[in-house]
Amino acid sequence: MINFVPIFILIMSLTFGTLNAHAHELWLDSKEFQPPGGENVKIELRNGENFKGINLIYFNKWVKQFFWVQNGKRYNVKSRTGDLPAMSTSIESEGLVSVVYESMPDSLTYNEWEKFTNFIKHKDFPDAEKSHMARKLAKTGFKEIYHRYSKALIGLGHSKGRDGNFGLETEFVAQTNPYVDSANSDFKAQLLYQQLPRKNAQVEVFERDPEGLVRIFMLRTNEDGRVSVPIKPGFDYLLDAVVLREVTPDTKDGAVWESLWAALTFSVPSR
């Protein structure tokens, strides 16, 4: 007998991933950010909003690079199309693991001006509408290309170690190890764009409690691109920041805007 459940998951994952991926955040999630020794590290690729979303399959054509780093050594994720979760890997050594996912570029077309203005308002781009008009672009039928740069911090055993700068176009680099420095009341990270600190940028924070309830609040980076996030024991966190830049249609496959989405997820151990 044919098992229709995996087929249904595949169809829904592909459909959601292609039609709605831009509208919401994409992040790396886990049911266990500090998994017990001897168990595989399982990372879910999720797309949704309010720190809730569909668990996407691994699909090779979506992925530009997918790897994990521990103790300064990099390892490519060895997943196959259709794998769910997107990563399930045995990691024997103790220490902090940084998991990094970069998507292939994808695009969408705005057929309603309000959708674009809602997006730029939510993500804090107050000059984008004026720029759009100054460039004499149409209010409908214009194209945006987007990229995802998502990271997750996983603690194994003693969980010691530090996150790194992995050379992404934009990324959060954790300055705090939440599994070792959890006595601190704040989690610190630096937001980079083209290897430089991104100052005065909006950071959207999603805070998920042990029951799955989510609180959302906004912060801004300082002059050094750093942000300090108040944290609570037993809670999970997703940081999200977006770059929006102008492009010309002849250089970006007909797109007039390009967005770059940085995400970082981690958990804070219960005391």
mmCIF file of C-alpha atoms in Angstrom:
data_model
loop_
_atom_site.group_PDB
_atom_site.id
_atom_site.type_symbol
_atom_site.label_atom_id
_atom_site.label_comp_id
_atom_site.label_asym_id
_atom_site.label_seq_id
_atom_site.Cartn_x
_atom_site.Cartn_y
_atom_site.Cartn_z
ATOM 1 C CA MET A 1 0.000 0.000 0.000
ATOM 2 C CA ILE A 2 1.264 3.471 -0.855
ATOM 3 C CA ASN A 3 2.014 5.656 2.150
ATOM 4 C CA PHE A 4 0.440 8.980 1.232
ATOM 5 C CA VAL A 5 1.657 10.847 4.336
ATOM 6 C CA PRO A 6 5.259 11.421 3.131
ATOM 7 C CA ILE A 7 3.914 12.349 -0.316
ATOM 8 C CA PHE A 8 1.527 14.882 1.245
ATOM 9 C CA ILE A 9 4.344 16.351 3.351
ATOM 10 C CA LEU A 10 6.527 16.633 0.258
ATOM 11 C CA ILE A 11 3.830 18.419 -1.743
ATOM 12 C CA MET A 12 2.963 20.808 1.077
ATOM 13 C CA SER A 13 6.613 21.541 1.804
ATOM 14 C CA LEU A 14 7.417 22.300 -1.815
ATOM 15 C CA THR A 15 4.276 24.393 -2.286
ATOM 16 C CA PHE A 16 4.731 26.395 0.901
ATOM 17 C CA GLY A 17 8.429 26.822 0.299
ATOM 18 C CA THR A 18 7.991 28.278 -3.162
ATOM 19 C CA LEU A 19 4.817 30.343 -2.759
ATOM 20 C CA ASN A 20 5.034 31.793 0.734
ATOM 21 C CA ALA A 21 8.693 31.633 1.731
ATOM 22 C CA HIS A 22 9.326 35.350 1.340
ATOM 23 C CA ALA A 23 6.316 36.437 3.366
ATOM 24 C CA HIS A 24 7.687 35.064 6.645
ATOM 25 C CA GLU A 25 10.861 34.180 8.479
ATOM 26 C CA LEU A 26 12.954 31.123 7.685
ATOM 27 C CA TRP A 27 14.941 29.680 10.563
ATOM 28 C CA LEU A 28 16.752 26.617 11.864
ATOM 29 C CA ASP A 29 14.882 25.057 14.770
ATOM 30 C CA SER A 30 15.305 22.073 17.048
ATOM 31 C CA LYS A 31 13.263 20.215 19.606
ATOM 32 C CA GLU A 32 16.490 19.831 21.589
ATOM 33 C CA PHE A 33 19.051 22.620 21.418
ATOM 34 C CA GLN A 34 21.069 20.609 23.960
ATOM 35 C CA PRO A 35 20.494 16.989 22.871
ATOM 36 C CA PRO A 36 21.559 14.116 25.120
ATOM 37 C CA GLY A 37 24.889 12.479 24.341
ATOM 38 C CA GLY A 38 24.787 9.714 21.749
ATOM 39 C CA GLU A 39 21.726 11.077 19.938
ATOM 40 C CA ASN A 40 21.733 12.662 16.498
ATOM 41 C CA VAL A 41 21.584 16.429 16.276
ATOM 42 C CA LYS A 42 18.308 17.133 14.484
ATOM 43 C CA ILE A 43 17.759 20.497 12.848
ATOM 44 C CA GLU A 44 14.459 21.545 11.317
ATOM 45 C CA LEU A 45 14.252 24.061 8.494
ATOM 46 C CA ARG A 46 11.137 26.062 9.282
ATOM 47 C CA ASN A 47 9.258 28.749 7.385
ATOM 48 C CA GLY A 48 6.430 30.683 8.993
ATOM 49 C CA GLU A 49 5.712 33.529 11.347
ATOM 50 C CA ASN A 50 5.636 34.163 15.079
ATOM 51 C CA PHE A 51 8.248 31.411 15.581
ATOM 52 C CA LYS A 52 5.748 28.847 14.269
ATOM 53 C CA GLY A 53 5.830 27.349 10.823
ATOM 54 C CA ILE A 54 5.935 24.373 8.529
ATOM 55 C CA ASN A 55 8.815 21.918 8.860
ATOM 56 C CA LEU A 56 10.357 21.958 5.386
ATOM 57 C CA ILE A 57 12.003 18.980 3.793
ATOM 58 C CA TYR A 58 15.585 19.215 2.615
ATOM 59 C CA PHE A 59 15.451 20.093 -1.063
ATOM 60 C CA ASN A 60 18.795 20.278 -2.809
ATOM 61 C CA LYS A 61 17.901 22.988 -5.312
ATOM 62 C CA TRP A 62 16.992 25.383 -2.473
ATOM 63 C CA VAL A 63 20.405 25.083 -0.815
ATOM 64 C CA LYS A 64 23.533 27.074 -1.608
ATOM 65 C CA GLN A 65 25.412 25.823 1.443
ATOM 66 C CA PHE A 66 24.501 23.936 4.609
ATOM 67 C CA PHE A 67 27.186 23.107 7.156
ATOM 68 C CA TRP A 68 28.060 22.951 10.832
ATOM 69 C CA VAL A 69 31.157 24.112 12.681
ATOM 70 C CA GLN A 70 32.546 22.890 15.987
ATOM 71 C CA ASN A 71 35.919 23.691 17.558
ATOM 72 C CA GLY A 72 37.007 25.504 14.403
ATOM 73 C CA LYS A 73 36.293 22.586 12.051
ATOM 74 C CA ARG A 74 33.681 22.756 9.308
ATOM 75 C CA TYR A 75 31.552 19.825 8.139
ATOM 76 C CA ASN A 76 29.038 19.847 5.284
ATOM 77 C CA VAL A 77 25.560 18.563 6.116
ATOM 78 C CA LYS A 78 24.988 15.306 4.252
ATOM 79 C CA SER A 79 21.263 15.350 3.583
ATOM 80 C CA ARG A 80 19.284 14.129 0.596
ATOM 81 C CA THR A 81 16.241 15.629 -1.073
ATOM 82 C CA GLY A 82 13.160 14.596 0.896
ATOM 83 C CA ASP A 83 14.909 14.285 4.268
ATOM 84 C CA LEU A 84 12.832 15.468 7.218
ATOM 85 C CA PRO A 85 14.145 17.040 9.335
ATOM 86 C CA ALA A 86 16.555 18.789 7.002
ATOM 87 C CA MET A 87 19.540 17.714 9.119
ATOM 88 C CA SER A 88 20.073 14.661 11.297
ATOM 89 C CA THR A 89 23.740 14.187 12.111
ATOM 90 C CA SER A 90 25.775 12.289 14.672
ATOM 91 C CA ILE A 91 28.258 14.599 16.401
ATOM 92 C CA GLU A 92 30.470 12.831 18.900
ATOM 93 C CA SER A 93 32.555 15.715 20.246
ATOM 94 C CA GLU A 94 31.367 18.038 22.975
ATOM 95 C CA GLY A 95 31.197 21.791 22.512
ATOM 96 C CA LEU A 96 29.198 24.543 20.861
ATOM 97 C CA VAL A 97 27.975 23.775 17.331
ATOM 98 C CA SER A 98 27.102 26.535 14.869
ATOM 99 C CA VAL A 99 24.774 25.292 12.123
ATOM 100 C CA VAL A 100 24.654 27.483 9.012
ATOM 101 C CA TYR A 101 22.168 27.444 6.142
ATOM 102 C CA GLU A 102 22.298 29.673 3.063
ATOM 103 C CA SER A 103 19.531 29.416 0.490
ATOM 104 C CA MET A 104 19.737 29.765 -3.230
ATOM 105 C CA PRO A 105 18.175 33.034 -4.385
ATOM 106 C CA ASP A 106 14.461 33.001 -5.080
ATOM 107 C CA SER A 107 12.062 35.681 -6.261
ATOM 108 C CA LEU A 108 8.525 36.940 -6.078
ATOM 109 C CA THR A 109 6.406 39.444 -7.955
ATOM 110 C CA TYR A 110 4.375 42.088 -6.140
ATOM 111 C CA ASN A 111 0.947 42.299 -7.708
ATOM 112 C CA GLU A 112 -0.422 44.471 -4.909
ATOM 113 C CA TRP A 113 1.299 47.689 -3.825
ATOM 114 C CA GLU A 114 -0.048 47.296 -0.284
ATOM 115 C CA LYS A 115 1.894 44.068 0.221
ATOM 116 C CA PHE A 116 5.133 45.866 -0.530
ATOM 117 C CA THR A 117 4.335 48.854 1.685
ATOM 118 C CA ASN A 118 3.338 46.533 4.539
ATOM 119 C CA PHE A 119 6.631 44.683 4.154
ATOM 120 C CA ILE A 120 8.824 47.791 4.174
ATOM 121 C CA LYS A 121 6.935 49.209 7.148
ATOM 122 C CA HIS A 122 7.244 46.000 9.163
ATOM 123 C CA LYS A 123 10.942 45.609 8.371
ATOM 124 C CA ASP A 124 11.691 49.298 8.923
ATOM 125 C CA PHE A 125 12.700 50.684 5.541
ATOM 126 C CA PRO A 126 11.165 54.172 5.710
ATOM 127 C CA ASP A 127 12.883 55.423 2.535
ATOM 128 C CA ALA A 128 12.024 52.489 0.293
ATOM 129 C CA GLU A 129 8.698 53.857 -0.949
ATOM 130 C CA LYS A 130 10.234 57.212 -1.824
ATOM 131 C CA SER A 131 13.101 55.460 -3.590
ATOM 132 C CA HIS A 132 10.673 53.271 -5.530
ATOM 133 C CA MET A 133 8.814 56.329 -6.766
ATOM 134 C CA ALA A 134 12.016 58.230 -7.581
ATOM 135 C CA ARG A 135 13.151 55.334 -9.744
ATOM 136 C CA LYS A 136 9.822 55.589 -11.589
ATOM 137 C CA LEU A 137 9.010 51.942 -10.971
ATOM 138 C CA ALA A 138 5.532 50.503 -11.374
ATOM 139 C CA LYS A 139 3.453 49.903 -8.249
ATOM 140 C CA THR A 140 2.438 46.424 -9.401
ATOM 141 C CA GLY A 141 4.141 43.672 -11.323
ATOM 142 C CA PHE A 142 7.620 44.414 -10.030
ATOM 143 C CA LYS A 143 10.004 41.730 -8.855
ATOM 144 C CA GLU A 144 12.105 41.146 -5.739
ATOM 145 C CA ILE A 145 14.833 38.574 -5.295
ATOM 146 C CA TYR A 146 15.603 37.274 -1.807
ATOM 147 C CA HIS A 147 18.203 35.205 0.038
ATOM 148 C CA ARG A 148 18.206 33.472 3.438
ATOM 149 C CA TYR A 149 21.128 33.280 5.859
ATOM 150 C CA SER A 150 20.096 31.249 8.909
ATOM 151 C CA LYS A 151 22.152 30.023 11.854
ATOM 152 C CA ALA A 152 21.456 27.954 14.967
ATOM 153 C CA LEU A 153 23.521 27.401 18.104
ATOM 154 C CA ILE A 154 23.504 23.868 19.538
ATOM 155 C CA GLY A 155 25.156 22.860 22.820
ATOM 156 C CA LEU A 156 26.687 19.400 23.178
ATOM 157 C CA GLY A 157 28.060 18.147 26.477
ATOM 158 C CA HIS A 158 29.998 20.924 28.182
ATOM 159 C CA SER A 159 28.884 23.168 25.253
ATOM 160 C CA LYS A 160 32.003 25.332 25.445
ATOM 161 C CA GLY A 161 33.052 27.313 22.408
ATOM 162 C CA ARG A 162 32.211 30.422 20.423
ATOM 163 C CA ASP A 163 30.212 31.212 17.330
ATOM 164 C CA GLY A 164 32.110 32.603 14.342
ATOM 165 C CA ASN A 165 31.878 34.865 11.338
ATOM 166 C CA PHE A 166 31.331 32.563 8.370
ATOM 167 C CA GLY A 167 31.536 35.154 5.642
ATOM 168 C CA LEU A 168 27.844 35.322 4.760
ATOM 169 C CA GLU A 169 26.523 38.382 2.972
ATOM 170 C CA THR A 170 24.670 39.194 6.185
ATOM 171 C CA GLU A 171 24.673 37.253 9.464
ATOM 172 C CA PHE A 172 24.380 37.408 13.204
ATOM 173 C CA VAL A 173 27.552 36.460 15.050
ATOM 174 C CA ALA A 174 26.869 35.505 18.653
ATOM 175 C CA GLN A 175 29.124 37.196 21.192
ATOM 176 C CA THR A 176 27.566 35.140 23.978
ATOM 177 C CA ASN A 177 27.440 31.370 24.366
ATOM 178 C CA PRO A 178 23.923 30.871 25.780
ATOM 179 C CA TYR A 179 24.750 27.392 27.125
ATOM 180 C CA VAL A 180 27.801 28.507 29.081
ATOM 181 C CA ASP A 181 27.112 32.180 29.785
ATOM 182 C CA SER A 182 23.458 31.692 30.713
ATOM 183 C CA ALA A 183 23.991 33.341 34.087
ATOM 184 C CA ASN A 184 24.020 36.600 32.142
ATOM 185 C CA SER A 185 20.687 38.365 31.788
ATOM 186 C CA ASP A 186 21.434 39.393 28.191
ATOM 187 C CA PHE A 187 22.474 37.614 25.017
ATOM 188 C CA LYS A 188 24.832 39.648 22.853
ATOM 189 C CA ALA A 189 25.309 39.380 19.102
ATOM 190 C CA GLN A 190 26.765 41.442 16.292
ATOM 191 C CA LEU A 191 24.931 41.933 13.014
ATOM 192 C CA LEU A 192 27.131 42.058 9.913
ATOM 193 C CA TYR A 193 26.489 43.070 6.330
ATOM 194 C CA GLN A 194 29.239 42.536 3.765
ATOM 195 C CA GLN A 195 31.602 41.816 6.676
ATOM 196 C CA LEU A 196 30.991 45.191 8.304
ATOM 197 C CA PRO A 197 28.907 46.004 11.412
ATOM 198 C CA ARG A 198 25.351 46.979 10.517
ATOM 199 C CA LYS A 199 24.572 49.905 12.789
ATOM 200 C CA ASN A 200 21.148 51.163 13.849
ATOM 201 C CA ALA A 201 19.408 48.195 12.250
ATOM 202 C CA GLN A 202 16.106 46.762 13.416
ATOM 203 C CA VAL A 203 16.293 43.322 15.020
ATOM 204 C CA GLU A 204 13.035 41.450 15.508
ATOM 205 C CA VAL A 205 13.151 39.088 18.473
ATOM 206 C CA PHE A 206 10.854 36.095 18.892
ATOM 207 C CA GLU A 207 10.820 34.656 22.410
ATOM 208 C CA ARG A 208 9.193 31.225 22.842
ATOM 209 C CA ASP A 209 8.350 29.943 26.323
ATOM 210 C CA PRO A 210 8.337 26.247 27.331
ATOM 211 C CA GLU A 211 4.609 25.999 26.500
ATOM 212 C CA GLY A 212 5.164 27.347 22.996
ATOM 213 C CA LEU A 213 3.742 30.831 23.572
ATOM 214 C CA VAL A 214 5.647 33.493 21.661
ATOM 215 C CA ARG A 215 6.340 37.126 22.514
ATOM 216 C CA ILE A 216 7.715 39.455 19.840
ATOM 217 C CA PHE A 217 9.674 42.650 20.421
ATOM 218 C CA MET A 218 11.963 44.959 18.476
ATOM 219 C CA LEU A 219 15.504 46.055 19.261
ATOM 220 C CA ARG A 220 18.128 48.055 17.375
ATOM 221 C CA THR A 221 21.832 47.539 16.914
ATOM 222 C CA ASN A 222 24.262 50.147 18.218
ATOM 223 C CA GLU A 223 27.043 51.935 16.327
ATOM 224 C CA ASP A 224 29.101 48.726 16.343
ATOM 225 C CA GLY A 225 26.255 46.620 14.981
ATOM 226 C CA ARG A 226 25.785 44.952 18.359
ATOM 227 C CA VAL A 227 22.499 44.075 19.995
ATOM 228 C CA SER A 228 21.806 43.001 23.562
ATOM 229 C CA VAL A 229 18.797 40.714 23.991
ATOM 230 C CA PRO A 230 17.206 40.167 27.417
ATOM 231 C CA ILE A 231 16.817 36.406 27.905
ATOM 232 C CA LYS A 232 15.023 34.042 30.267
ATOM 233 C CA PRO A 233 15.976 30.516 31.392
ATOM 234 C CA GLY A 234 14.081 27.765 29.587
ATOM 235 C CA PHE A 235 13.105 29.959 26.620
ATOM 236 C CA ASP A 236 14.017 29.685 22.927
ATOM 237 C CA TYR A 237 14.946 32.699 20.798
ATOM 238 C CA LEU A 238 14.913 33.694 17.142
ATOM 239 C CA LEU A 239 16.614 36.893 15.987
ATOM 240 C CA ASP A 240 15.687 38.230 12.552
ATOM 241 C CA ALA A 241 17.073 41.162 10.553
ATOM 242 C CA VAL A 242 16.563 42.084 6.903
ATOM 243 C CA VAL A 243 18.624 44.082 4.424
ATOM 244 C CA LEU A 244 16.746 45.632 1.497
ATOM 245 C CA ARG A 245 18.776 47.042 -1.358
ATOM 246 C CA GLU A 246 18.108 48.422 -4.816
ATOM 247 C CA VAL A 247 19.123 46.430 -7.870
ATOM 248 C CA THR A 248 18.730 47.031 -11.565
ATOM 249 C CA PRO A 249 16.633 44.622 -13.644
ATOM 250 C CA ASP A 250 19.493 43.816 -16.034
ATOM 251 C CA THR A 251 21.741 42.579 -13.216
ATOM 252 C CA LYS A 252 19.287 40.574 -11.070
ATOM 253 C CA ASP A 253 17.051 38.614 -13.436
ATOM 254 C CA GLY A 254 14.516 41.401 -13.798
ATOM 255 C CA ALA A 255 14.285 42.234 -10.074
ATOM 256 C CA VAL A 256 14.271 45.844 -8.861
ATOM 257 C CA TRP A 257 14.696 45.016 -5.149
ATOM 258 C CA GLU A 258 16.793 42.460 -3.292
ATOM 259 C CA SER A 259 16.288 41.364 0.317
ATOM 260 C CA LEU A 260 18.758 39.503 2.518
ATOM 261 C CA TRP A 261 17.394 37.774 5.615
ATOM 262 C CA ALA A 262 19.644 36.985 8.603
ATOM 263 C CA ALA A 263 18.333 34.686 11.340
ATOM 264 C CA LEU A 264 19.841 33.204 14.500
ATOM 265 C CA THR A 265 18.212 30.701 16.854
ATOM 266 C CA PHE A 266 19.298 29.408 20.246
ATOM 267 C CA SER A 267 17.912 28.292 23.579
ATOM 268 C CA VAL A 268 18.658 29.283 27.166
ATOM 269 C CA PRO A 269 19.021 26.375 29.607
ATOM 270 C CA SER A 270 16.664 26.123 32.564
ATOM 271 C CA ARG A 271 18.318 26.837 35.879
#
